[in-house]
Short mmCIF file of C-alpha atoms in Angstrom, two decimals:
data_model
loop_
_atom_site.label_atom_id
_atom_site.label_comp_id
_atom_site.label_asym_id
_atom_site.label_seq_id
_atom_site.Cartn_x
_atom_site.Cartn_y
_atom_site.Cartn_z
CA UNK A 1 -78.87 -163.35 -36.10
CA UNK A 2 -76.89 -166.30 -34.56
CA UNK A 3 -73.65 -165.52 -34.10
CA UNK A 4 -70.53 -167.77 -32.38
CA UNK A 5 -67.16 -165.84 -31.03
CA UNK A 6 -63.72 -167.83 -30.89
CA UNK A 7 -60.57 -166.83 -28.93
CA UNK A 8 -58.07 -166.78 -28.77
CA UNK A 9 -57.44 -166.40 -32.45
CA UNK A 10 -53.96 -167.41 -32.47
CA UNK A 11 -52.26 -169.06 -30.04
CA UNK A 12 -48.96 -170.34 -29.55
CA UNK A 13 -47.68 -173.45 -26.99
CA UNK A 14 -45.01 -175.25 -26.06
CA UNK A 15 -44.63 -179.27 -26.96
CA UNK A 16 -46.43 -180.95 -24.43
CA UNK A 17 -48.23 -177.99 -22.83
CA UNK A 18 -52.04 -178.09 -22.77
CA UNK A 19 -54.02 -175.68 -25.37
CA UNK A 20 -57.59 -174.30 -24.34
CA UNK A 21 -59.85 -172.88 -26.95
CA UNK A 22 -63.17 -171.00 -25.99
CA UNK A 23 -66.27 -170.32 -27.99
CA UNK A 24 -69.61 -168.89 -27.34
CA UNK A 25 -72.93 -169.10 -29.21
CA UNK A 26 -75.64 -166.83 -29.27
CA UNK A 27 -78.68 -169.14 -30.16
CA UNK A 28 -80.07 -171.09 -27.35
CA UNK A 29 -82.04 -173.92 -29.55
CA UNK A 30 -78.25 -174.64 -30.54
CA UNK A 31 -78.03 -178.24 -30.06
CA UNK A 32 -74.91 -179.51 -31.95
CA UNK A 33 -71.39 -178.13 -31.20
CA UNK A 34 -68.52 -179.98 -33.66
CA UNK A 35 -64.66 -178.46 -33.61
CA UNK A 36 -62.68 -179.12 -36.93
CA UNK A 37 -59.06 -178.78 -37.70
CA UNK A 38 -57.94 -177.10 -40.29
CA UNK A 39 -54.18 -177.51 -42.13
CA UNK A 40 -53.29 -175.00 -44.60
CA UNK A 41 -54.76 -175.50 -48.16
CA UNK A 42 -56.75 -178.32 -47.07
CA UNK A 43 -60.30 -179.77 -46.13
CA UNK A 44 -61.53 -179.33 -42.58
CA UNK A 45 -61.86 -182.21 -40.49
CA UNK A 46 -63.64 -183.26 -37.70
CA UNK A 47 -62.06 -183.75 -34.55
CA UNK A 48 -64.50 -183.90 -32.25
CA UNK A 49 -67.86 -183.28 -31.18
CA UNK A 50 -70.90 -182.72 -28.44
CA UNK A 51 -74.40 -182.80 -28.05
CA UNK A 52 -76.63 -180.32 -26.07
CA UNK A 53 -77.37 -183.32 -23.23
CA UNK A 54 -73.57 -183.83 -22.97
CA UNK A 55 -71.84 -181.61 -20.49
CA UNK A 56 -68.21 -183.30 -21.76
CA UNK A 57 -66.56 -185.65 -23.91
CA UNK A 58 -63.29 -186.96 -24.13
CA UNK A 59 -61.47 -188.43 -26.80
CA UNK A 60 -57.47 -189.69 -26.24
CA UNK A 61 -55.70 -186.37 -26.06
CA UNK A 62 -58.62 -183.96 -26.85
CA UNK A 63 -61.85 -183.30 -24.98
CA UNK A 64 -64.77 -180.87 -25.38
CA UNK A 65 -66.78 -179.34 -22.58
CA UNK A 66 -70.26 -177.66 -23.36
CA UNK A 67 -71.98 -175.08 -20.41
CA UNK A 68 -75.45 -174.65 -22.19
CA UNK A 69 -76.36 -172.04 -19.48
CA UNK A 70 -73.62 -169.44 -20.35
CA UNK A 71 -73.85 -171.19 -23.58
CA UNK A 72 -69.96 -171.55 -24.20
CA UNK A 73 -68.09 -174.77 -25.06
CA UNK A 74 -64.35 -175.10 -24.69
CA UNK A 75 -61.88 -177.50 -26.67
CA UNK A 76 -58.62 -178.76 -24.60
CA UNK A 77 -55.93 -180.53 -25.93
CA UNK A 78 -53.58 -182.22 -23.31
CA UNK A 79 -49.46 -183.18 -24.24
CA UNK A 80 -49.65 -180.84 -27.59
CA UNK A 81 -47.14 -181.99 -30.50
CA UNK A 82 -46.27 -180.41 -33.24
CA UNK A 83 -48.67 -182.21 -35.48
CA UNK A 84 -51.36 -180.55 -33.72
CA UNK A 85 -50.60 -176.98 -35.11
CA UNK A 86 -53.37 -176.25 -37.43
CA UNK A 87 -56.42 -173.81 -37.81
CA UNK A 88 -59.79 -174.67 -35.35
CA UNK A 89 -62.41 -173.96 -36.06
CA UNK A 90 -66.16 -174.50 -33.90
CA UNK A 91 -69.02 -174.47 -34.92
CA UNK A 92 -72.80 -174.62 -33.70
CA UNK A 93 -75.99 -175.83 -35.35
CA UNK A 94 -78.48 -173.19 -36.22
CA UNK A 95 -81.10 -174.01 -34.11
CA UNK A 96 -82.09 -177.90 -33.80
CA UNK A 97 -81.51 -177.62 -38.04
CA UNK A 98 -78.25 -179.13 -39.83
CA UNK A 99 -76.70 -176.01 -40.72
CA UNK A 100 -73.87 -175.01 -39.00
CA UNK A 101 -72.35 -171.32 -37.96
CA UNK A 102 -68.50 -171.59 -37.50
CA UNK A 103 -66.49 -169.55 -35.12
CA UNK A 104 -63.36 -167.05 -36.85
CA UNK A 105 -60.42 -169.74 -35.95
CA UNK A 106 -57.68 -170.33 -33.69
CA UNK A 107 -54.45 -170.48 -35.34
CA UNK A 108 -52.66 -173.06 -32.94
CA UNK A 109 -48.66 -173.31 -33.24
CA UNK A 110 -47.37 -175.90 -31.22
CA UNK A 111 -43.02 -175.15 -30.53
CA UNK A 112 -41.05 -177.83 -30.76
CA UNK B 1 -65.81 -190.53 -41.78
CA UNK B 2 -67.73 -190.12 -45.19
CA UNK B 3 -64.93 -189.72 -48.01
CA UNK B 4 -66.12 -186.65 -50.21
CA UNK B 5 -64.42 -185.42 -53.85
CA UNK B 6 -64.30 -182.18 -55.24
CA UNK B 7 -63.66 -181.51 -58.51
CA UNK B 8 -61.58 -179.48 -60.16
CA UNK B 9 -59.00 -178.70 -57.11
CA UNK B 10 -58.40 -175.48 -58.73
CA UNK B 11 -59.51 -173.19 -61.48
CA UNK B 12 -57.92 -170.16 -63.23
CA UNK B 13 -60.52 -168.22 -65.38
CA UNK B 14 -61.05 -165.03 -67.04
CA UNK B 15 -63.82 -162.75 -65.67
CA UNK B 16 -66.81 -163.08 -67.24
CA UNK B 17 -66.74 -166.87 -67.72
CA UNK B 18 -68.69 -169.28 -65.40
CA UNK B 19 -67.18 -172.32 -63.59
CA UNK B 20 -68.68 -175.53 -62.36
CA UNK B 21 -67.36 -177.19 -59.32
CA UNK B 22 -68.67 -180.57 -58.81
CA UNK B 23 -68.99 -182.00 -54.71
CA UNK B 24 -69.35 -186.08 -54.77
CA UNK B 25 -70.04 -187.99 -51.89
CA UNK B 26 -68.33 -191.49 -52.58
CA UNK B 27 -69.45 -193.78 -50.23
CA UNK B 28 -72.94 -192.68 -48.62
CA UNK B 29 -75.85 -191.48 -49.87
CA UNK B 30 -75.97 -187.58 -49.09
CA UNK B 31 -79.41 -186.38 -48.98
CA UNK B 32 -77.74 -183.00 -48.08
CA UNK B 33 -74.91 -181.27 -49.18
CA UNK B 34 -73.78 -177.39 -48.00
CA UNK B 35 -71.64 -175.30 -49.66
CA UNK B 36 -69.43 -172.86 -48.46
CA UNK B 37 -66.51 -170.28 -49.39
CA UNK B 38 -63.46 -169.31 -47.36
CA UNK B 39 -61.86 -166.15 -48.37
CA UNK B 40 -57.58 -166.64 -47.40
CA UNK B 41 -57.29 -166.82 -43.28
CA UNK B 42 -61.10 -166.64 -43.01
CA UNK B 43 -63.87 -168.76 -41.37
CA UNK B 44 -66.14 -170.72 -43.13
CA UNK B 45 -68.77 -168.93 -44.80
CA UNK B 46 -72.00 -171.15 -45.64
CA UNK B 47 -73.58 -170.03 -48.96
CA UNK B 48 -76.19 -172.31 -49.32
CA UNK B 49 -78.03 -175.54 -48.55
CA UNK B 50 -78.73 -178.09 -51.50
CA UNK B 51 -81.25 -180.95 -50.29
CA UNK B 52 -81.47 -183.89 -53.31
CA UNK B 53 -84.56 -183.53 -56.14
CA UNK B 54 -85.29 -180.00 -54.94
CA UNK B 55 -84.26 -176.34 -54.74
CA UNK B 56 -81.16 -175.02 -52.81
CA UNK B 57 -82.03 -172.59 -49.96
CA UNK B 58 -79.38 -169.71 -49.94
CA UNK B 59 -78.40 -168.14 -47.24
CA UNK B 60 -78.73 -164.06 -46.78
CA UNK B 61 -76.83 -162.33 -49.15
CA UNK B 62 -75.96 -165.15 -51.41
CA UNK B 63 -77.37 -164.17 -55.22
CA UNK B 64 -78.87 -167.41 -56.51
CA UNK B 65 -78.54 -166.27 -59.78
CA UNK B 66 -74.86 -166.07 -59.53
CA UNK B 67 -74.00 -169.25 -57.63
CA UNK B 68 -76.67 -172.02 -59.19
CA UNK B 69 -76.66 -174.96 -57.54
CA UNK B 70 -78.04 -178.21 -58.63
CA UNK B 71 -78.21 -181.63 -56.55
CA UNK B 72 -79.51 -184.39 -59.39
CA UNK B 73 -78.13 -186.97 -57.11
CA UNK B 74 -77.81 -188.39 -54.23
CA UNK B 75 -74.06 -188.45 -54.66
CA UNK B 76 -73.71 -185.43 -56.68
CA UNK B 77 -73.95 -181.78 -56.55
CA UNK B 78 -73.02 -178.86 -58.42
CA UNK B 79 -72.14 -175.31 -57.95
CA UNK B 80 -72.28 -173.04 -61.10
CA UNK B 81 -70.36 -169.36 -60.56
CA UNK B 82 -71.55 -167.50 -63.27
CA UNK B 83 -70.18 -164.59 -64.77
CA UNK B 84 -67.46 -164.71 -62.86
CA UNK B 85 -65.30 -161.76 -61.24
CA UNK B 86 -61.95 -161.74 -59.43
CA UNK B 87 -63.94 -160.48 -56.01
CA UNK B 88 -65.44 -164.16 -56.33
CA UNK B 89 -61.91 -165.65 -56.07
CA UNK B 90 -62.12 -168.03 -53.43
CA UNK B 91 -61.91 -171.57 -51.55
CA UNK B 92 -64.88 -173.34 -52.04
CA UNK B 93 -65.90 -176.06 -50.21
CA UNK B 94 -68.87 -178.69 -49.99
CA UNK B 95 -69.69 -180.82 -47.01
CA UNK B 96 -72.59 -183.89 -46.94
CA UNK B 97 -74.39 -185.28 -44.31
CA UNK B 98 -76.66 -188.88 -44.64
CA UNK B 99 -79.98 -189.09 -43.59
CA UNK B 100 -80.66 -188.22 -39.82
CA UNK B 101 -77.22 -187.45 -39.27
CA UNK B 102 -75.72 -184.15 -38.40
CA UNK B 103 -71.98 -184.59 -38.90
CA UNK B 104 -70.59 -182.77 -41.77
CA UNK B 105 -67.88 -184.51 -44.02
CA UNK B 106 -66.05 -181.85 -45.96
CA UNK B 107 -64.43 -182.26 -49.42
CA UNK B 108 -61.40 -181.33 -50.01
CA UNK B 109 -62.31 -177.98 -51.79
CA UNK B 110 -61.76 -176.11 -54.98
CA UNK B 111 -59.74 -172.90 -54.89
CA UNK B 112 -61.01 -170.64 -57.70
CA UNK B 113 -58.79 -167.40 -59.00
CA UNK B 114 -60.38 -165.24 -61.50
CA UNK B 115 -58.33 -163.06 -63.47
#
């Protein structure tokens, strides 16, 4: 069945360092690749997201980058502070459909 | 982004009782709603897909006799655990999409313990 892999699953930066997060999917009709953060005890939220006939986006401090022919996708976040330390999580659509398989997590600590 | 409610935030119940959690979506219509569980430093699992006027679809391995779900509205749906045991203890959350859209909106989800 579809399946998506996320690693690291922890990972821990210093304030103002860049932080790289790598997933891959299995199912190539995947079309829809969101990333959420996650804070303890609370709701996800998106943070970003990218379209199969999008290769990257960029949004202030974070960007996403999609390679549908090794079918992996990448989130980056530039300058990292402390706010950002959370749970991430990706995700791809199953198929073209509105479902969604998540990755396990990244547990990002960001060091003051 | 859509702004989604949960309710209750948290439950406490004996085994054997059920427990509805109800997933609103305040300010769009959501023809769609998905719910999920998260089991402590897990991903999210989805459970099943509720679509408004019509049956849920559950995803392998969910027992749709356990977990009813029911979507009257276009703002509302429900998810029934019945019978409840403490290996159903759990964070459950919904998420809504609108029509033709494909971002999910999560609520803020309900963390059930079963005793």
């Amino acid at each position: 069945g579809e399946n998506v892999e996320q690693h690291p699953s922890t990972l821990s930066v210093q304030e103002g360092d860049s932080a790289v997060i790598k997933c891959t999917y299995s199912d190539s009709a995947s079309n829809y690749f969101p990333w959420y953060k996650q804070e303890l005890g609370k709701r996800p939220q998106l943070i970003i997201d990218i379209r199969s006939n999008v290769g990257e986006k960029k949004d202030q401090r974070i960007a996403v980058t999609l390679n549908k022919t090794a079918k992996h996708f990448s989130l980056h976040i530039t300058e990292t502070q402390p706010e950002d330390s959370a749970v991430y999580f990706c995700a791809a659509s199953i198929g073209s459909s509105y479902k969604l398989i998540f990755g396990s997590g990244t547990r990002l600590l960001v060091r003051p | 982004g859509a702004v989604v409610s949960q309710h209750p935030s948290r439950v406490i119940c004996k085994s054997g009782t059920s427990v509805k959690i109800e997933c609103r979506s305040l300010d769009f219509q959501a023809t769609t709603m998905f719910w999920y569980r998260q089991f402590p430093k897990q991903s999210l699992m989805l459970m099943a897909t509720s679509n408004e006027g019509s049956k849920a679809t559950y995803e392998q391995g969910v027992e749709k006799d356990k977990f009813l779900i029911n979507h009257a509205s276009l703002t509302l749906s429900t998810l029934t655990v019945t019978s409840a045991h403490p290996e159903d203890s759990s964070f459950y959350i919904c998420s809504t999409i609108g029509t033709g859209q494909e971002t999910q909106y999560f609520g803020p989800g309900t963390r059930l313990l079963v005793l």
